[in-house]
Short mmCIF file of C-alpha atoms in Angstrom, two decimals:
data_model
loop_
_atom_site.label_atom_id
_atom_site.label_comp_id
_atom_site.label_asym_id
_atom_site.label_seq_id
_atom_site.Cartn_x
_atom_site.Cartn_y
_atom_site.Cartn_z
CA UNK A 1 0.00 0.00 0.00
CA UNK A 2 2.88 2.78 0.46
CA UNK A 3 4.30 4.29 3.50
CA UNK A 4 2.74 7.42 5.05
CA UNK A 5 4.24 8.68 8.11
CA UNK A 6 1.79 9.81 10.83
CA UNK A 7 2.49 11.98 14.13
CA UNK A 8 -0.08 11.39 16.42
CA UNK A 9 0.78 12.02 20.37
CA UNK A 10 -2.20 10.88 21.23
CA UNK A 11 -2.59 7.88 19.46
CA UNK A 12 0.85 6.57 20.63
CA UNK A 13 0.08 7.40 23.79
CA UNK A 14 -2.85 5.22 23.30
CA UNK A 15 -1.17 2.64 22.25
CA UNK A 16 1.34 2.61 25.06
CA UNK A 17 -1.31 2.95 27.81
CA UNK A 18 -3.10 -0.32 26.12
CA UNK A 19 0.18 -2.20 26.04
CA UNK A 20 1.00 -1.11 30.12
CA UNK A 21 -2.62 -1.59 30.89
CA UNK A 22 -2.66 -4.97 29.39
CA UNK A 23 0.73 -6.03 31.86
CA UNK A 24 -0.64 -4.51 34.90
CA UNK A 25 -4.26 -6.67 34.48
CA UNK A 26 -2.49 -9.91 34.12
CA UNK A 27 -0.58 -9.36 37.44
CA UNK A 28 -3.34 -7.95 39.66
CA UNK A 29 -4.35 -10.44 42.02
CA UNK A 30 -0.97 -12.34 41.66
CA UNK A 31 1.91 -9.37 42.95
CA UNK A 32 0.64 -6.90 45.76
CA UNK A 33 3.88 -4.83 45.81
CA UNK A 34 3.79 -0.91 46.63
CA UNK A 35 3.40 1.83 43.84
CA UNK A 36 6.34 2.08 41.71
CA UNK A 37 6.81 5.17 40.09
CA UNK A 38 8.69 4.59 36.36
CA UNK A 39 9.60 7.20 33.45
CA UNK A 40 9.49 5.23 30.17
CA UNK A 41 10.84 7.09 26.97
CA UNK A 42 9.98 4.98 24.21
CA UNK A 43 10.36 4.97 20.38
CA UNK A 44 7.74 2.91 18.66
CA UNK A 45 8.10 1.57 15.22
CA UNK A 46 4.85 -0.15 13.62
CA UNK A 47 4.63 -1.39 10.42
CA UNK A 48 1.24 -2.14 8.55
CA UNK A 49 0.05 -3.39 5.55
CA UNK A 50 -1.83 -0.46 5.42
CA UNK A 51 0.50 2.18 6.57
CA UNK A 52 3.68 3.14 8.98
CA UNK A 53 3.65 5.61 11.81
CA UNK A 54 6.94 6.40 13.44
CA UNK A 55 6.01 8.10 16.79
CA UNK A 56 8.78 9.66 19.12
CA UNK A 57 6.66 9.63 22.46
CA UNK A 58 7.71 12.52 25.44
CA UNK A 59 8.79 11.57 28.56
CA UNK A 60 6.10 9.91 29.96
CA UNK A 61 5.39 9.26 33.86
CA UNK A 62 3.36 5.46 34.94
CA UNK A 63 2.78 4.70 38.15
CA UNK A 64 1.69 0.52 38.53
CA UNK A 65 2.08 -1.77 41.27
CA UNK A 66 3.74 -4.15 38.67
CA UNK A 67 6.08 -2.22 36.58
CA UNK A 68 9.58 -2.75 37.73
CA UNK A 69 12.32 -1.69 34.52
CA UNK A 70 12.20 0.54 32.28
CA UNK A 71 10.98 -0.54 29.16
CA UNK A 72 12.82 0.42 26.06
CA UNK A 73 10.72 -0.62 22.97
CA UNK A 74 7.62 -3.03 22.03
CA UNK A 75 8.34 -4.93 19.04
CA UNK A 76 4.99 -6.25 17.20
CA UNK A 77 6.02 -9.40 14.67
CA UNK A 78 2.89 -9.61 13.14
CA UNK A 79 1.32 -7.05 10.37
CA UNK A 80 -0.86 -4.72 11.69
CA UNK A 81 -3.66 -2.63 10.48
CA UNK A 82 -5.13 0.52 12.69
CA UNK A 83 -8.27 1.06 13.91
CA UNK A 84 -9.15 4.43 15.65
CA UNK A 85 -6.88 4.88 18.47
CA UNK A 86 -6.49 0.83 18.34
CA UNK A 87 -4.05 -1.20 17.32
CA UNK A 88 -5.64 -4.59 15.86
CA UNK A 89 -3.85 -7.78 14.37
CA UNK A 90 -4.82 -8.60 10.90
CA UNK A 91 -3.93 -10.30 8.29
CA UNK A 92 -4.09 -9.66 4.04
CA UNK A 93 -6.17 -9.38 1.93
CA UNK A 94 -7.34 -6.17 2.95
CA UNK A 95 -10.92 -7.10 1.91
CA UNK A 96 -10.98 -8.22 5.59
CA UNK A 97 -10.55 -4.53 6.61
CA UNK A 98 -13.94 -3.22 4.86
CA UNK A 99 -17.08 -3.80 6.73
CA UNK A 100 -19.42 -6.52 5.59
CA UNK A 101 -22.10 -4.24 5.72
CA UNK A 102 -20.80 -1.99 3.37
CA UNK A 103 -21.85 -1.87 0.08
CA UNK A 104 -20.29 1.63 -2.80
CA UNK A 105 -23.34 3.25 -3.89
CA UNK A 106 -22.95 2.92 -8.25
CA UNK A 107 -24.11 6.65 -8.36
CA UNK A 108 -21.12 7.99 -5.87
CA UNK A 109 -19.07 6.12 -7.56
CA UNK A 110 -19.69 7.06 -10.91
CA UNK A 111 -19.90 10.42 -10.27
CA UNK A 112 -16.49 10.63 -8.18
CA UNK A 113 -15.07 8.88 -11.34
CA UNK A 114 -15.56 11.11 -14.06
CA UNK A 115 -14.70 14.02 -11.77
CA UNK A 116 -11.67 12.55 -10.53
CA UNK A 117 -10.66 12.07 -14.24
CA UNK A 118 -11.23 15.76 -15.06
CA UNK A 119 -9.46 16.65 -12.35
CA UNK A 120 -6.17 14.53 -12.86
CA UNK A 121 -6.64 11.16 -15.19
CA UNK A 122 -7.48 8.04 -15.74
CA UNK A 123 -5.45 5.82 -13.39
CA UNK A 124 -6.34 8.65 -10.64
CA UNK A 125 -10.01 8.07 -11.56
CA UNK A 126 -10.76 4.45 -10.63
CA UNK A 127 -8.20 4.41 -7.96
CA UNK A 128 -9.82 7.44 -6.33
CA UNK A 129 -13.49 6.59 -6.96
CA UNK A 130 -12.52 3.49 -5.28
CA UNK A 131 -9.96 3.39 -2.42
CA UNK A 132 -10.97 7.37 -2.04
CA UNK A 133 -14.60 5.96 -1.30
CA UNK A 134 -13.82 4.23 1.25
CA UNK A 135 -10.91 6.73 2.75
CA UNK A 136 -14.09 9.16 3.27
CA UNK A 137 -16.60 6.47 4.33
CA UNK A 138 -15.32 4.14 6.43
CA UNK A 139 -15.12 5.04 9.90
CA UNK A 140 -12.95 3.73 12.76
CA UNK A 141 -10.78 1.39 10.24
CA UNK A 142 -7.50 1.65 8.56
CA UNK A 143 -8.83 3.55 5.83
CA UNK A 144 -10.06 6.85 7.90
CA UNK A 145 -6.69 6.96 8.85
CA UNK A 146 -4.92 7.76 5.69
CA UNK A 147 -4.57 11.50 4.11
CA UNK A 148 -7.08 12.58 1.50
CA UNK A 149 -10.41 12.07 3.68
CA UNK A 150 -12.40 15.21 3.11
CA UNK A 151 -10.63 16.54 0.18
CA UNK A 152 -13.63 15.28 -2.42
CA UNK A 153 -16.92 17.86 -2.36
CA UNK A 154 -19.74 16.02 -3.98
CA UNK A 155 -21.56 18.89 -3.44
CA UNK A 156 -19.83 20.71 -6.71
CA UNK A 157 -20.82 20.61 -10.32
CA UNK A 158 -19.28 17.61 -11.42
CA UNK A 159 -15.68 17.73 -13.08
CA UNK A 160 -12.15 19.21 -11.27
CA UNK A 161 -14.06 21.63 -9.02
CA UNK A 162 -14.89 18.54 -6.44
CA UNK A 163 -11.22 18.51 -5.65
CA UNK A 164 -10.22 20.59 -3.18
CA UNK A 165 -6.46 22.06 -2.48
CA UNK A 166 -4.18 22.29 -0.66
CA UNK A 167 -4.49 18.13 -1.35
CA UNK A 168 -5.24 19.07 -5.17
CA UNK A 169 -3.77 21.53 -7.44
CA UNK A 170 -5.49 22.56 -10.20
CA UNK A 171 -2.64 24.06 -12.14
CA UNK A 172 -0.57 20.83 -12.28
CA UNK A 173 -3.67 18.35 -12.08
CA UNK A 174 -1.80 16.68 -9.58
CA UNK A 175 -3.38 15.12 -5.88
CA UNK A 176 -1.34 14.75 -3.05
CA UNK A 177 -3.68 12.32 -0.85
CA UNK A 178 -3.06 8.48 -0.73
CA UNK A 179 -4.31 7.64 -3.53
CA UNK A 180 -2.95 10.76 -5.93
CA UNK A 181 0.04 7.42 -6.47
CA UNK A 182 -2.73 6.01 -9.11
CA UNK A 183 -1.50 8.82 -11.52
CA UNK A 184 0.83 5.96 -12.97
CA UNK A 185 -1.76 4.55 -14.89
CA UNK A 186 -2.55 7.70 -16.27
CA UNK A 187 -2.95 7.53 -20.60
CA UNK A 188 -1.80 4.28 -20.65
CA UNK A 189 0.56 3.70 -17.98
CA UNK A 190 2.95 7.15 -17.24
CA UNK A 191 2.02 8.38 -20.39
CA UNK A 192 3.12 6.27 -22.48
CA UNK A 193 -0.31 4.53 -24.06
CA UNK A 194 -0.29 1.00 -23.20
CA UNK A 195 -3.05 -0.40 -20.73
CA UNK A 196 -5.75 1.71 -20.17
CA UNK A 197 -5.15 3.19 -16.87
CA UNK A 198 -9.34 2.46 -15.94
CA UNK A 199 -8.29 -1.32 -16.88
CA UNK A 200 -4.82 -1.21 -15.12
CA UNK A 201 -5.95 0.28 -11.66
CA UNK A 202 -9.32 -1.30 -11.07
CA UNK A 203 -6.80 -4.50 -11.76
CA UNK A 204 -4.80 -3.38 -9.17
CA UNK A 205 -6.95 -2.75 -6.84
CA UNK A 206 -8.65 -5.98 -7.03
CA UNK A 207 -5.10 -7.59 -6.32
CA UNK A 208 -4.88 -5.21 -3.13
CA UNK A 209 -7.94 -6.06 -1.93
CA UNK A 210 -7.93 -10.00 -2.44
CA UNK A 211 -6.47 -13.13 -2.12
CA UNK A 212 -4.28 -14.08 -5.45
CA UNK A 213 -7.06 -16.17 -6.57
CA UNK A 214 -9.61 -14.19 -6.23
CA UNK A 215 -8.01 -11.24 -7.04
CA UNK A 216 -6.99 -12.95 -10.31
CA UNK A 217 -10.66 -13.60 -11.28
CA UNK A 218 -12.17 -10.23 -10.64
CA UNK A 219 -9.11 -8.87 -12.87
CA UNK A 220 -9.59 -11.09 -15.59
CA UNK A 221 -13.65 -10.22 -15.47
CA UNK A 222 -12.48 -6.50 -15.44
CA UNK A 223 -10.00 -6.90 -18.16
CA UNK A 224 -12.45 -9.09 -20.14
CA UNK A 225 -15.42 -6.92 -20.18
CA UNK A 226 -13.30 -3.79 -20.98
CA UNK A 227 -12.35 -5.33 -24.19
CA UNK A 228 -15.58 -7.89 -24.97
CA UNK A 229 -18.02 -5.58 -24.09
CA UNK A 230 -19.22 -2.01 -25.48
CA UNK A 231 -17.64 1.47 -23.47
CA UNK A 232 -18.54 3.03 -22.08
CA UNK A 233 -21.88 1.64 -21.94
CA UNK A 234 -24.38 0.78 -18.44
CA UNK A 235 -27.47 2.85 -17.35
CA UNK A 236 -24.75 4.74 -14.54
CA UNK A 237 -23.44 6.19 -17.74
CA UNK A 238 -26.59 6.87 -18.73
CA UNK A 239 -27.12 8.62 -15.10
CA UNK A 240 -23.85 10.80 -16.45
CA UNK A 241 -25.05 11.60 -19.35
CA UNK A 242 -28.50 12.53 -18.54
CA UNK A 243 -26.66 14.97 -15.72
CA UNK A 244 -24.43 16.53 -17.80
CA UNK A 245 -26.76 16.90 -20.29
CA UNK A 246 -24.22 15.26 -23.11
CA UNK A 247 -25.18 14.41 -26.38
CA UNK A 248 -23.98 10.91 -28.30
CA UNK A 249 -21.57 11.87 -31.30
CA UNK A 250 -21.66 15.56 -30.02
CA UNK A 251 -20.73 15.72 -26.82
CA UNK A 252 -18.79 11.90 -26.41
CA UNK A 253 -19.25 8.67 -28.58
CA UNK A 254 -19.54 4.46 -27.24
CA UNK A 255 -17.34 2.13 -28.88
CA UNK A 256 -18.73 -1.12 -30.00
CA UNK A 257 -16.18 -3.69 -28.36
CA UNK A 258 -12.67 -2.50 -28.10
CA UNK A 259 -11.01 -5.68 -28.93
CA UNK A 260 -8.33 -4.56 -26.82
CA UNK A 261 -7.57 -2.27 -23.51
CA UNK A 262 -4.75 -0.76 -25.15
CA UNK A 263 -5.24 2.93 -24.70
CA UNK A 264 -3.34 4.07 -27.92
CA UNK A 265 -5.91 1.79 -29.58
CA UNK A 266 -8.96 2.63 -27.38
CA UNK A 267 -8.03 6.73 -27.56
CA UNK A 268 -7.83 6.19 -31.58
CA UNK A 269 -10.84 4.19 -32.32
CA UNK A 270 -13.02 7.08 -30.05
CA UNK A 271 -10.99 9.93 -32.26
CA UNK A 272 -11.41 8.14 -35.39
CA UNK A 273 -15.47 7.20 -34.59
CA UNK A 274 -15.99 11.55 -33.48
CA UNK A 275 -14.33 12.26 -36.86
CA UNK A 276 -16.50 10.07 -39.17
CA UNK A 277 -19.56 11.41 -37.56
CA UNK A 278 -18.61 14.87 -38.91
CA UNK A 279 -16.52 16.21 -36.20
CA UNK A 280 -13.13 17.81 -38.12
CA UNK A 281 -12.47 20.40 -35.22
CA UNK A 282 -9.58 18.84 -33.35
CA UNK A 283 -10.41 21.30 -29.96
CA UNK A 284 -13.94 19.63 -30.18
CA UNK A 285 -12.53 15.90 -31.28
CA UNK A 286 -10.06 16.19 -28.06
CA UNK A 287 -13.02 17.32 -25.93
CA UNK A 288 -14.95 14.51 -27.15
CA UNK A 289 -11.80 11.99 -26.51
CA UNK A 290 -11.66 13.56 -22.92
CA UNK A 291 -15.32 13.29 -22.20
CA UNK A 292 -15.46 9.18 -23.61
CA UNK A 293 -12.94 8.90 -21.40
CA UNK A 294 -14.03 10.16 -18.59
CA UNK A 295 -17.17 8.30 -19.09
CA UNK A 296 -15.09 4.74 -19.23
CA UNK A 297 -13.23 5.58 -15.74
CA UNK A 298 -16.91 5.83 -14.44
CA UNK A 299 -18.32 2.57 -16.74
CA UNK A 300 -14.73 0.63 -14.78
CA UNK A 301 -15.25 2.09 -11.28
CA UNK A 302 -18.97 0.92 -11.27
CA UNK A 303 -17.73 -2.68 -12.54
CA UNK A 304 -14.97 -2.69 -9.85
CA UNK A 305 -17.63 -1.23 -7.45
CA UNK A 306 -19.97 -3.89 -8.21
CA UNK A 307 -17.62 -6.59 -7.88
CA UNK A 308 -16.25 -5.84 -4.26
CA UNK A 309 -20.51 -5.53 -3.39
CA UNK A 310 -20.91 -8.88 -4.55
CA UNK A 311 -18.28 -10.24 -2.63
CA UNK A 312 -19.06 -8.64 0.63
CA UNK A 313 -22.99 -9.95 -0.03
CA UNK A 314 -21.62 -13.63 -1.58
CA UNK A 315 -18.12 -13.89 -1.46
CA UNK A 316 -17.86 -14.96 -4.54
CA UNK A 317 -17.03 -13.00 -8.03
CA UNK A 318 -19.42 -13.24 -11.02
CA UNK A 319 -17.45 -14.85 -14.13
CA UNK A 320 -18.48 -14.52 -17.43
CA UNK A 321 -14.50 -14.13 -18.82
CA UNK A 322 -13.81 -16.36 -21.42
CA UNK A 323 -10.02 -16.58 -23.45
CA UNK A 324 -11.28 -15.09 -26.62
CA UNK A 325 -11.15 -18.02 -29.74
CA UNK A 326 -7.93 -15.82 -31.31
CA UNK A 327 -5.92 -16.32 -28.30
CA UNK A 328 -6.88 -19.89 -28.51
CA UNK A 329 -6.27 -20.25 -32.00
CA UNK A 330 -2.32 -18.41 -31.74
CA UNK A 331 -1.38 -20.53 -28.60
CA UNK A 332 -1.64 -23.64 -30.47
CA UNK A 333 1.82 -22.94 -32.02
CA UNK A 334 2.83 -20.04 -28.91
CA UNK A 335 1.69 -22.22 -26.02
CA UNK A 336 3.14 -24.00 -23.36
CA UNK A 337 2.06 -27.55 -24.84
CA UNK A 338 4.22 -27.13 -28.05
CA UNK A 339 7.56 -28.33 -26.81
CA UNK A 340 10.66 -26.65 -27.93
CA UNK A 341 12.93 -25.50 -30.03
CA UNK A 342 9.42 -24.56 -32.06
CA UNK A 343 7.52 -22.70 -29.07
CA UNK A 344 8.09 -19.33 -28.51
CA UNK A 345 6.05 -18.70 -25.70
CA UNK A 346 3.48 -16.39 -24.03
CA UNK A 347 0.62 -16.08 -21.75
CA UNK A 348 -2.18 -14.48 -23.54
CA UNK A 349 -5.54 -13.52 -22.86
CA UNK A 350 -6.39 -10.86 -24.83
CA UNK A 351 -6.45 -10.13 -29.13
CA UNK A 352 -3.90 -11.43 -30.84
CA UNK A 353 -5.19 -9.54 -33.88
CA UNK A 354 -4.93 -6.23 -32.42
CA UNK A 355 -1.74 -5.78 -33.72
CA UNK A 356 -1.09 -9.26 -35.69
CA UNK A 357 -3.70 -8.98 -38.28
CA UNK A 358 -4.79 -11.96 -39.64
CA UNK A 359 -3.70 -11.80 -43.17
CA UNK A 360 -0.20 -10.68 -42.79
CA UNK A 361 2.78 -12.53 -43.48
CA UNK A 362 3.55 -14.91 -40.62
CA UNK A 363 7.18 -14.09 -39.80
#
């Protein structure tokens, strides 16, 4: 999850008074010895999966029938996640750390989404729509601890203006709460137009939330229906469209299914469908590109959304991935079953045919 550092006297203080309180309960009854008065200066280290806080506590003064050295440091082996003022042993995946009676409302999320988008990008718009939900939301548990709760106004017109500084700034487009590190996926991975940031970080946040298995199977549904399955498409786009009072082919176009989650491919295809519907103004084709796009982030953050509440309801994640027949067909020869010299292998699940067109000259 990252490091954030944290300096809160009161919550190490907590946290020592639980440990001390914990020593002198199991010896009441069993030493009756006078009041001992002990100064304990302590540094604390605790590491979480969730975060780190490094705490350099004052001088403090205890006064126990039991204490009788001076203790140095506490050492916790295990991983940790915090609650409140409380420290609690857990263990991964953090799914464990969400409430089973919580459940991301689609129309929060959406909205969040495309905002979050306008305000930074793509990668930042799942990731915030998502982990940002429940930084705001969920009280009392590891997430209301880390920074960023508050910063998101739902109360705005929808777009940039939700985000609030000094955690946002609107003249680099750039968040500095906990999840402002999903900017990596942003236009295809740092730039550089490979997976679509809304397919890359709801993928990554289903492998921080779950087991590898699971996590594994809500990716590949994620990744599947990205590229199998029109986009941005779903009546909470719909919703989005109906409130921002958008147009289809003026405003944004939907893509019949991508084939791919490649967003050089993905960005094209949306340019390419704006242009043939009579659009030749390239400040009006990018703000039809931007708009699409913001549109997908909110389509992905609903699917993500939607699998983590059917989880928490069923624990299990709704599968309709399939490898698609290309694939299939190409790792007959590329596949792990064709022994070598001849195999040249890979592990695909996606379109062959994106890029290899069926057709061309077979190297």
């Amino acid at each position: 999850m990252g490091e954030v550092r944290v300096s809160r006297r009161g919550f190490a203080i907590a946290g020592l008074s639980a440990f001390l309180g914990g020593v002198v309960g199991a010896a009441i009854g069993r030493v009756a010895l006078p009041p001992v008065e002990k100064t304990v200066t302590e540094v604390k280290t605790i590491t979480s999966p969730v975060l780190t806080t490094q705490t350099q506590l004052q001088t403090v003064t205890v006064t126990s029938p039991v204490v009788t050295t001076q203790v140095q440091t506490v050492t916790l082996e295990k991983p940790i996640v915090v609650s409140g003022t409380q420290i609690v042993l857990e263990n991964l995946p953090l799914i464990q750390t969400i409430p089973s009676t919580f459940r991301f409302d689609y129309k929060y999320v959406a909205e969040r989404a495309f905002s979050a988008y306008k305000a930074v990008c793509c990668g930042f718009g799942v990731g915030d729509a998502l982990l940002g939900t429940l930084i705001d939301q969920l009280n009392n548990t590891p997430w209301s601890s880390l920074p960023g709760r508050g910063a998101y106004d739902p109360t705005q017109p929808l777009g940039a203006s939700r985000y609030k500084p000094p955690l946002y700034d609107p003249d680099k487009k750039d968040y500095k709460g906990f999840t402002g590190f999903f900017r990596y996926g942003c236009a295809g991975e740092n730039m550089w137009g490979m997976t679509c940031g809304a397919a890359l970080i709801t993928s990554m946040i289903m492998h921080m939330l779950f087991d590898k298995a699971t996590a594994t199977a809500a990716a590949n549904q994620l990744l599947w229906s990205y590229a199998e399955e029109p986009l941005p498409k779903g009546e909470l786009v719909d919703y989005l469209v109906s409130k921002l009072n958008f147009t289809e082919n003026v405003d944004y176009v939907r893509l019949e299914a991508p084939g791919t989650t490649m967003c050089h491919a993905v960005a094209s295809n949306i340019m390419a469908k704006a242009f043939k519907s009579g659009i030749t103004d390239n400040t009006k084709l990018l703000t039809i590109r931007s708009n699409t796009c913001a549109l997908i982030v909110a389509d992905m953050a609903v699917r993500a959304a939607q699998i983590v509440n059917n989880y928490l309801e069923t624990n299990q994640i709704p599968q309709k991935y399939s490898q698609p027949a290309i694939a299939k067909t190409c790792l007959t020869c590329h596949g792990a079953n064709v022994p070598s010299p001849y195999r040249i292998f890979f592990n695909m699940n996606s379109y062959c045919d994106t890029c290899h067109k069926q057709g061309w000259t077979h190297p």
